[in-house]
CSV table of C-alpha atoms in Angstrom, one decimal:
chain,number,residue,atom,x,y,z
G,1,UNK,CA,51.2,113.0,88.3
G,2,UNK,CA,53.0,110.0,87.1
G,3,UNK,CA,56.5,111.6,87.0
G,4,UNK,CA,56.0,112.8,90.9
G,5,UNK,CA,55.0,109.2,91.8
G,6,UNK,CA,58.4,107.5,89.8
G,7,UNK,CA,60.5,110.7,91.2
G,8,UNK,CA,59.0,109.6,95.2
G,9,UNK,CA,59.8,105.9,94.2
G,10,UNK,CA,63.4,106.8,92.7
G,11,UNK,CA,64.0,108.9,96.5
G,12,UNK,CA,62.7,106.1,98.3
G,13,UNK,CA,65.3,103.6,96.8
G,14,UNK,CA,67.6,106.5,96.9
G,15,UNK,CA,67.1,106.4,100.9
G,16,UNK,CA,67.0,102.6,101.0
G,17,UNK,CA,70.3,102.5,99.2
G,18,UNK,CA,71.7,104.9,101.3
G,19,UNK,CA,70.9,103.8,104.7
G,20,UNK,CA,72.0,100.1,103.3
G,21,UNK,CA,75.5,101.6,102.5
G,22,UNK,CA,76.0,103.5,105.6
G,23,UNK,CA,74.7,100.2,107.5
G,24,UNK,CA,77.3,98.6,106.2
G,25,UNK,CA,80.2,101.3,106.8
G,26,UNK,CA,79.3,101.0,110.3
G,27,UNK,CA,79.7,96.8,110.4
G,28,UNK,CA,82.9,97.2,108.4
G,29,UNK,CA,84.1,100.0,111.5
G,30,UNK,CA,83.0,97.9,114.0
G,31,UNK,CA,84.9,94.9,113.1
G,32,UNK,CA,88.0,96.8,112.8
G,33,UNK,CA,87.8,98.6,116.0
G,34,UNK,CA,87.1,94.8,117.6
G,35,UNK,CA,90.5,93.8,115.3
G,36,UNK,CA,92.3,96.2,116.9
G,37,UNK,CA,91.5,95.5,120.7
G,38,UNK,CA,92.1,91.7,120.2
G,39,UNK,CA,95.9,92.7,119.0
G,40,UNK,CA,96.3,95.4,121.6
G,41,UNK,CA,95.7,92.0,123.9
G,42,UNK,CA,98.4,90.5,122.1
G,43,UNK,CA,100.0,93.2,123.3
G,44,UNK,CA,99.1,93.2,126.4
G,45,UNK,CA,98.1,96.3,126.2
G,46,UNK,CA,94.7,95.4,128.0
G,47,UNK,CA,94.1,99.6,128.7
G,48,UNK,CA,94.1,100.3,124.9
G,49,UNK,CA,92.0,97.4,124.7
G,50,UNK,CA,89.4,98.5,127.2
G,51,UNK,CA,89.0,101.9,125.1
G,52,UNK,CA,89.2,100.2,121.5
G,53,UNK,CA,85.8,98.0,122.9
G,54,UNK,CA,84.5,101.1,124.7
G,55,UNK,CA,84.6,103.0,120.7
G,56,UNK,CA,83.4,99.9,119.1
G,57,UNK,CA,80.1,99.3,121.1
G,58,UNK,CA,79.3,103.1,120.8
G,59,UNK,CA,79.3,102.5,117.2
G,60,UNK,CA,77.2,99.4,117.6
G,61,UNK,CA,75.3,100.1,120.6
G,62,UNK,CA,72.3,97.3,120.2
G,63,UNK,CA,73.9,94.1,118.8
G,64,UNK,CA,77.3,94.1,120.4
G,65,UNK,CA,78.5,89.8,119.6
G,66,UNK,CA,78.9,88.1,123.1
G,67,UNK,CA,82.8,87.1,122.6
G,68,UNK,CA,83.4,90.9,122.3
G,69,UNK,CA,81.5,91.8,125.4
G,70,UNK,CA,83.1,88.7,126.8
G,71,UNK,CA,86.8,90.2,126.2
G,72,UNK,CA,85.6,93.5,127.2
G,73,UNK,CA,84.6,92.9,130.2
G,74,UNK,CA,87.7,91.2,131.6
G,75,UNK,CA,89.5,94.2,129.9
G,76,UNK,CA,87.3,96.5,132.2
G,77,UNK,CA,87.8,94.1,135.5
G,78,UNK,CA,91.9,94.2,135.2
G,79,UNK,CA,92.0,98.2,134.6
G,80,UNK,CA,89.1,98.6,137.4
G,81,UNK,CA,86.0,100.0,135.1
G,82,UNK,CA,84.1,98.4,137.2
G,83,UNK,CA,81.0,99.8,136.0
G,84,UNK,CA,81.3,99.0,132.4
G,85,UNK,CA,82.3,95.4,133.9
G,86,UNK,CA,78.6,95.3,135.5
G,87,UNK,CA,77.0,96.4,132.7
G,88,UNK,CA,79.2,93.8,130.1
G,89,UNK,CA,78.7,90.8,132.6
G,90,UNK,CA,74.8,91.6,132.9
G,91,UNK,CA,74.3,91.8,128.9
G,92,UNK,CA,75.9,88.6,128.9
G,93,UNK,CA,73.9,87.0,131.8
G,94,UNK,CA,70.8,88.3,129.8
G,95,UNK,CA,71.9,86.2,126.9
G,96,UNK,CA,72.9,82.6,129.2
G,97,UNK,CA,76.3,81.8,130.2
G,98,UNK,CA,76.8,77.9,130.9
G,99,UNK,CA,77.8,77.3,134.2
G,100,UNK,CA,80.9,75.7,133.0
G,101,UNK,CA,82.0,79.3,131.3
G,102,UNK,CA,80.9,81.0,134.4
G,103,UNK,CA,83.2,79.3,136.6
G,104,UNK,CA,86.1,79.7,133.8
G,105,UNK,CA,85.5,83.4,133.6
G,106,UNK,CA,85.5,83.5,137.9
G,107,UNK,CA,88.6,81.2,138.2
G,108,UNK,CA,90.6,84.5,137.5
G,109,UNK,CA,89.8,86.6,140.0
G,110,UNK,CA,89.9,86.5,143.6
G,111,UNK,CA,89.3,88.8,146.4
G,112,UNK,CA,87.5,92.1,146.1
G,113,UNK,CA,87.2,91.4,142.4
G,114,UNK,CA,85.9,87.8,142.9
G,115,UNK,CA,83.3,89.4,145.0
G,116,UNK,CA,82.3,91.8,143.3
G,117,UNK,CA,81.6,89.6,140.2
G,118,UNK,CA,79.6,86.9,142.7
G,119,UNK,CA,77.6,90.3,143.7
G,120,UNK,CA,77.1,90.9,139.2
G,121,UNK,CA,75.7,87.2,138.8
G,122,UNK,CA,73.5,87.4,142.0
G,123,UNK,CA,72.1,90.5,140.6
G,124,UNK,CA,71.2,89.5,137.3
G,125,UNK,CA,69.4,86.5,136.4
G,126,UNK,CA,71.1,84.3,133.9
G,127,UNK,CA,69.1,83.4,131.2
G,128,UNK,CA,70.4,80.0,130.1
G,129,UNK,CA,66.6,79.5,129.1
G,130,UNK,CA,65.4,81.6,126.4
G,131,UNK,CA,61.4,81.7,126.0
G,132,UNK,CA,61.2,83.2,123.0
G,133,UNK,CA,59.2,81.3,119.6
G,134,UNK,CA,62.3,81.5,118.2
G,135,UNK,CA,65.2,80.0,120.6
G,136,UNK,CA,62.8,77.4,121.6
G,137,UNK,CA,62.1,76.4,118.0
G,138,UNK,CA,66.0,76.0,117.1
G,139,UNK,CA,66.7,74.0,120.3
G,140,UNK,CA,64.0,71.2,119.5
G,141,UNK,CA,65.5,71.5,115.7
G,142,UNK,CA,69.2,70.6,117.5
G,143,UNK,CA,67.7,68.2,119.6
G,144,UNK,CA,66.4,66.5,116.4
G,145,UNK,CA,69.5,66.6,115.1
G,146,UNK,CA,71.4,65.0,117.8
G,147,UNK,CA,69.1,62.1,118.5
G,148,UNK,CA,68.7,60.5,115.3
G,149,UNK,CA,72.7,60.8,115.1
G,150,UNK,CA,72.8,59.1,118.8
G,151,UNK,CA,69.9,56.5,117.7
G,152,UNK,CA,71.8,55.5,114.6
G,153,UNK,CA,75.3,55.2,116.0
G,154,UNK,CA,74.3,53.4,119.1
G,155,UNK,CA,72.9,50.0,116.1
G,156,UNK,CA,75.8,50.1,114.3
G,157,UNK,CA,79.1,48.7,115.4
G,158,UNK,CA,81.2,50.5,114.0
G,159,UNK,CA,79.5,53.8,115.4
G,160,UNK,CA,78.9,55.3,111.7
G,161,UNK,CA,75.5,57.2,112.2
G,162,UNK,CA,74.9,58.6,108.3
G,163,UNK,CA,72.5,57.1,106.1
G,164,UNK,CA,69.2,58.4,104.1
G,165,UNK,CA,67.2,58.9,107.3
G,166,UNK,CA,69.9,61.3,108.7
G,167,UNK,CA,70.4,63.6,106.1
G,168,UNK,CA,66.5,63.8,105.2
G,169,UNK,CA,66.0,65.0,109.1
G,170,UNK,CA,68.9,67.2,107.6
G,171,UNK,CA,67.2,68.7,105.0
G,172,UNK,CA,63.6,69.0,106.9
G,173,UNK,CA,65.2,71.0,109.9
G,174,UNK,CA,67.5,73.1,106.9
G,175,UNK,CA,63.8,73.9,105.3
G,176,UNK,CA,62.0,74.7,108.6
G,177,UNK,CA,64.8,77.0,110.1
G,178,UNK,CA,65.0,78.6,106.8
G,179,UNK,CA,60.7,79.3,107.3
G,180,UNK,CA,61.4,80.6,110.4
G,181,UNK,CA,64.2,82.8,109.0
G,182,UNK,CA,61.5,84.0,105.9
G,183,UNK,CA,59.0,84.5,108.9
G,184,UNK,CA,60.4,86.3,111.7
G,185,UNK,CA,64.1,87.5,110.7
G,186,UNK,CA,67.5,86.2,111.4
G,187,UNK,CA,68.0,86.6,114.6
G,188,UNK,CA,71.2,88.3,116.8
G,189,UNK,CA,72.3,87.2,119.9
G,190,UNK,CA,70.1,89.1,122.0
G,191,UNK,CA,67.5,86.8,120.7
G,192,UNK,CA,68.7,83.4,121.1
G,193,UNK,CA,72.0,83.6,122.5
G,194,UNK,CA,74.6,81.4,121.3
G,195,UNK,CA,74.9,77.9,120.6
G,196,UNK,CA,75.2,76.1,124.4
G,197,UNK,CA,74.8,79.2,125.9
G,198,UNK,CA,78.6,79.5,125.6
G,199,UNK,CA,79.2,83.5,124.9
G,200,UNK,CA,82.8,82.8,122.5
G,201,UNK,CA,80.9,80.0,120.8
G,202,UNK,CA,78.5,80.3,117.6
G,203,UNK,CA,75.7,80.8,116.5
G,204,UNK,CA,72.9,79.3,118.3
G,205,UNK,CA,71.8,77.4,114.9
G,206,UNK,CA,74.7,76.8,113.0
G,207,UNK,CA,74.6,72.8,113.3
G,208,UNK,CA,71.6,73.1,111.8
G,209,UNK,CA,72.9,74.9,108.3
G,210,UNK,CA,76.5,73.1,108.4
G,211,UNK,CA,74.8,69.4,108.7
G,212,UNK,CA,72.5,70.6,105.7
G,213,UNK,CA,75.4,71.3,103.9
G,214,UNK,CA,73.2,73.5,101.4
G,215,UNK,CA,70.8,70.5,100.7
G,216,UNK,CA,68.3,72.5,101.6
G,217,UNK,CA,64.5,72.2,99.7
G,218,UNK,CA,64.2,75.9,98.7
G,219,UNK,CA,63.6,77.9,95.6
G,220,UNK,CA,66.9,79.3,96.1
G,221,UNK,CA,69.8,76.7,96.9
G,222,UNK,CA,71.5,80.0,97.9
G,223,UNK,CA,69.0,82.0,99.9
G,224,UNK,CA,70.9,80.9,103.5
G,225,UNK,CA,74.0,82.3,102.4
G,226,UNK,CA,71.9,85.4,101.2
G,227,UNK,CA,70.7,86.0,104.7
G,228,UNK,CA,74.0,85.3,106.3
G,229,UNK,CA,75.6,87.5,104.4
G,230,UNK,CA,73.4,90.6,104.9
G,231,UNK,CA,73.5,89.4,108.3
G,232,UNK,CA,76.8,90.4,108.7
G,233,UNK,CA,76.1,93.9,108.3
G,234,UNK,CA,72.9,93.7,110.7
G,235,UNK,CA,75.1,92.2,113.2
G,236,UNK,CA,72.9,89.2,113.7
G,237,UNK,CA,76.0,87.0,112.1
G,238,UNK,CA,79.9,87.2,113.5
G,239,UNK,CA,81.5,87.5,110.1
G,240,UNK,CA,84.9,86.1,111.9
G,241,UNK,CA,82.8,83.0,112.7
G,242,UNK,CA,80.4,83.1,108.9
G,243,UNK,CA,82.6,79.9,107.6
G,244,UNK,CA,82.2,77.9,110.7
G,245,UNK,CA,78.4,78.3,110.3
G,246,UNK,CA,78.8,77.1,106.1
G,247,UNK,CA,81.5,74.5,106.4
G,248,UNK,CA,81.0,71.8,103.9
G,249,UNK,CA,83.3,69.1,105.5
G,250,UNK,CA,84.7,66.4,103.3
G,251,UNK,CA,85.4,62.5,103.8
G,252,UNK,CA,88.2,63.1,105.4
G,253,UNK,CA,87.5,65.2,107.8
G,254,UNK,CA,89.0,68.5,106.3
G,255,UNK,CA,87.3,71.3,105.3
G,256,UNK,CA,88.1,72.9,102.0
G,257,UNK,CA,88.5,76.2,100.4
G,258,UNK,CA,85.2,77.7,101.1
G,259,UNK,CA,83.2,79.5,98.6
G,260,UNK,CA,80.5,82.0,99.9
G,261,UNK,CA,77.0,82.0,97.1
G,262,UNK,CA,75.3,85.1,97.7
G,263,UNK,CA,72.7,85.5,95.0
G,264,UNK,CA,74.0,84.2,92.1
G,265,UNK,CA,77.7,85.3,92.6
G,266,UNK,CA,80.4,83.0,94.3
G,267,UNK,CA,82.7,85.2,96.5
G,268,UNK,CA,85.7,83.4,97.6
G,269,UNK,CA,85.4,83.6,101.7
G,270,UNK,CA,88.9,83.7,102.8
G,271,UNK,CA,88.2,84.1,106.6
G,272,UNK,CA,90.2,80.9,107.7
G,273,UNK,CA,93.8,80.5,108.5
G,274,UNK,CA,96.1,77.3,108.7
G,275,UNK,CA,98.3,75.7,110.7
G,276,UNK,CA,100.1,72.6,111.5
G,277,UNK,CA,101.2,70.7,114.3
G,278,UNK,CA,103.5,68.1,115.6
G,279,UNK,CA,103.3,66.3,119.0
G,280,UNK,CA,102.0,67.0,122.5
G,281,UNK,CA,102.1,68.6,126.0
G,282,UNK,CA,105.2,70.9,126.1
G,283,UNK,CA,107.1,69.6,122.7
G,284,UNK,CA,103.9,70.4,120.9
G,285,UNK,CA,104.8,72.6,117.8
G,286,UNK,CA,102.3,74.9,115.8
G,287,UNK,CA,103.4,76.7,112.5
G,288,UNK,CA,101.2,78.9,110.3
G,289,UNK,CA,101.1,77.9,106.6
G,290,UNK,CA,102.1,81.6,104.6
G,291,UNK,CA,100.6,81.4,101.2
G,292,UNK,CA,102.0,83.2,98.0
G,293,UNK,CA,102.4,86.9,98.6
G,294,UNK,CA,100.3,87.6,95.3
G,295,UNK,CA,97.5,85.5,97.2
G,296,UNK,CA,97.8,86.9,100.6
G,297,UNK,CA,97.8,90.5,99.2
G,298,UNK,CA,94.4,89.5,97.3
G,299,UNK,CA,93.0,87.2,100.2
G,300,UNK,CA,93.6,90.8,102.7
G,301,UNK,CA,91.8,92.6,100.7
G,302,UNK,CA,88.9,91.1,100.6
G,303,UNK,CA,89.3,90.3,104.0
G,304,UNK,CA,89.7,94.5,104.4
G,305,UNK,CA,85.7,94.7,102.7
G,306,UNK,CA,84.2,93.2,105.9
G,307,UNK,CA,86.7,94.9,108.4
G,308,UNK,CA,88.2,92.0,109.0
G,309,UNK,CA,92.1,92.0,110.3
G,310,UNK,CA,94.8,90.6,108.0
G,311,UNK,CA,95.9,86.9,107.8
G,312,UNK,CA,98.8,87.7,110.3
G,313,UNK,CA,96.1,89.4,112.4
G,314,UNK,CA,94.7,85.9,112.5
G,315,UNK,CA,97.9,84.0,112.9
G,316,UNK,CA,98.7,86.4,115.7
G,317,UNK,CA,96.1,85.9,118.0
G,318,UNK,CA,95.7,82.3,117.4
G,319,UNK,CA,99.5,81.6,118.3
G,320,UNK,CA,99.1,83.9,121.1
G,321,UNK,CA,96.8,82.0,122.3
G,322,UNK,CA,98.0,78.8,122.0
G,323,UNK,CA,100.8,80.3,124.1
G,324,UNK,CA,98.7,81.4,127.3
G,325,UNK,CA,96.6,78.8,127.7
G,326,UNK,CA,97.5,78.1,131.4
G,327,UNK,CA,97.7,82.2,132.5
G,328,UNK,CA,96.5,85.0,133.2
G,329,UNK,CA,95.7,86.3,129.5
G,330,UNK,CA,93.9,82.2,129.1
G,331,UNK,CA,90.5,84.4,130.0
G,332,UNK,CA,90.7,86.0,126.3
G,333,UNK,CA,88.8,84.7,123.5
G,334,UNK,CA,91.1,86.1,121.1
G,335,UNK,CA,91.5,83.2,119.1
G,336,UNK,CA,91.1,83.4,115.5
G,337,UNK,CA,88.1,81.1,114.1
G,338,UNK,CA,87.9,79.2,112.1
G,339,UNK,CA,91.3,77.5,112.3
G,340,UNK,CA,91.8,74.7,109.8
G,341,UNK,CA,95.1,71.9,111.1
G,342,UNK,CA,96.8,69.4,110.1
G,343,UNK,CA,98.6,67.4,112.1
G,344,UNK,CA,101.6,65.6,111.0
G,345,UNK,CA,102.1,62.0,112.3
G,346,UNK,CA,105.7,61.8,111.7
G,347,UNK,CA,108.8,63.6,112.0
G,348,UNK,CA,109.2,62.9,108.5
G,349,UNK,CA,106.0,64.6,107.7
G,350,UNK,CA,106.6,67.3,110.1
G,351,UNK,CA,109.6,68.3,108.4
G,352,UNK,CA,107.9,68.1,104.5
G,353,UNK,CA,104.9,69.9,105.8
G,354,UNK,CA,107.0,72.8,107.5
G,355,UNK,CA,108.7,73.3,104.3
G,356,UNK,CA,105.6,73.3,102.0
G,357,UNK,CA,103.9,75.9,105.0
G,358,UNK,CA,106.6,78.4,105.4
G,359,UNK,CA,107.8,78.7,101.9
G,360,UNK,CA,106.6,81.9,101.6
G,361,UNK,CA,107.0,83.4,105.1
G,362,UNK,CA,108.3,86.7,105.1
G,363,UNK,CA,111.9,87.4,106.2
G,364,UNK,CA,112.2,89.8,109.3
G,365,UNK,CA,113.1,93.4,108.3
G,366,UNK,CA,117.0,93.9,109.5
């Protein structure tokens, strides 16, 4: 009796393990799929695009991330799928779109299409105002968070707001999110939306963990990264956007190299790329900073385990970006987060800091 009760244990672990794996497989596709259609943007390929996004949500049919249904749906309005573009735009309106992203994502279109998307947002209600235990809980915990800032910077004179108080109301709303977590799940974007009910924006509670900055009064310093992390294969988290949700700034401003804690392992979280930048307006440069090719082999790699693109993925899209901010490609959140700069002050420093960032850039194949 005893060995058919360990052998029905060992094949329920078995199963566990299993489905856990292929969970995962299917996360890792996903992301790579949604890799792909951003560079076919960069492309301007927006057709391949449009059927990249198409095979990505079928593999992830329940928890597709807002910014990707975002893109996809202006891929589906400029090669006229004008069905998928309904059914993109009305996910999204079930989630909340701000009215100031509603009128960016309308300002492109005009005519028939401009009509037919006023005829999508009078069809579906937009839920900027989730009434759920959860979403309601994590707005008053923002709220929170913002006012005591507000309070304390408007008595001080030089407008610095951190003291003991802050960082205690800190570390109460880290402890109480983390509760809620415990109690009812992390939650995806269906849930709760995103944070300002801006669909290329983050997490709806990430202010809340990066202002904690891990000071959290738990058994388990690292149980938020714990979550985050499994989250990423659950699709509740964005793993292009994990870093921006754990960023530890520092006194100056700058965020470090970022270490990930999941259980009681540190994995190195190389998900952010560099730049720098010099001036303004139309004389405004931006140049990537290339690291060693020894690092930037290991740093893809381990980029490759969550289905993430390459660091030149990232520099791609970000400098593609930067380059159609005033046309007709502007609509695309394509941008690769997060983006660490510096910004030289001097041409002086321009010129040292271009040298130190494209030491190692690659030559061009002749």
């Amino acid at each position: 009796m005893s060995s058919r009760i360990v052998a029905f244990a060992f094949l329920l672990l078995l199963k566990s393990a299993l489905s856990a794996f292929a969970q995962q497989r299917t996360a890792i596709d996903y992301y790579r799929l949604i890799n792909k259609a951003e560079l076919a943007i960069c492309d301007s390929d927006i057709d391949r695009s449009y059927k990249l996004y198409t095979e990505a949500f079928k593999i992830n049919k329940n928890k597709p991330f807002s910014r990707d249904l975002l893109n996809a749906f202006h891929c589906a309005m400029d090669t006229r799928h004008y069905p998928a573009a309904e059914r993109y735009l009305a996910r999204l309106l079930a989630r909340g779109i701000n009215e100031e992203t509603l009128a960016n994502l309308k300002k492109s279109y005009t005519g028939l299409d401009l009509e037919r998307i006023n005829s999508f947002i009078t069809k579906y209600p937009n839920q900027t105002t989730k009434k759920n235990v959860m979403a309601d809980s994590i707005d008053r915990l923002t709220e929170i968070d913002q006012s005591v800032r507000h309070y304390f910077q408007s008595h001080r004179t030089d407008g610095r707001y951190m003291n003991d108080s802050v960082r205690q109301v800190d570390r109460n709303n880290a402890a109480t999110l983390f509760r809620m977590f415990v109690q009812y799940g992390l939650p995806d974007e269906d849930e709760i939306g995103t944070f300002d009910n801006n669909p290329g924006s983050l997490p709806r509670y990430w202010v809340i963990i990066a202002h904690n900055r891990y000071d959290v009064d738990v058994e388990n310093p690292t149980d938020f990264d714990t979550m985050l992390y499994k989250g990423i294969f659950s699709f509740a988290v964005n793993a292009n956007y994990l870093i921006d949700v754990l960023n530890t700034e520092d006194d100056n401003g700058f965020f470090p190299d970022h270490k990930f804690r999941y259980k009681s392992t540190v994995i190195t979280m190389p998900l952010t790329v560099e730049f720098g930048a010099y001036g303004f307006g139309k004389e405004r440069e931006v140049w990537p900073k290339y690291l060693h090719p020894d690092v930037e082999k290991r740093i893809n790699k381990d980029r490759s385990s969550f289905g993430l693109g390459t660091l030149d993925d990232q520099r791609r899209k970000f400098l593609f970006s930067e380059a159609h901010l005033s046309d007709k490609y502007e609509k695309y959140s394509i941008k690769a987060l997060p983006v660490r700069f510096r910004e030289a002050q001097t041409d002086e420093e321009r010129d040292e800091m271009k040298k130190g960032y494209l030491k190692y850039k690659p030559a061009l194949p002749r």
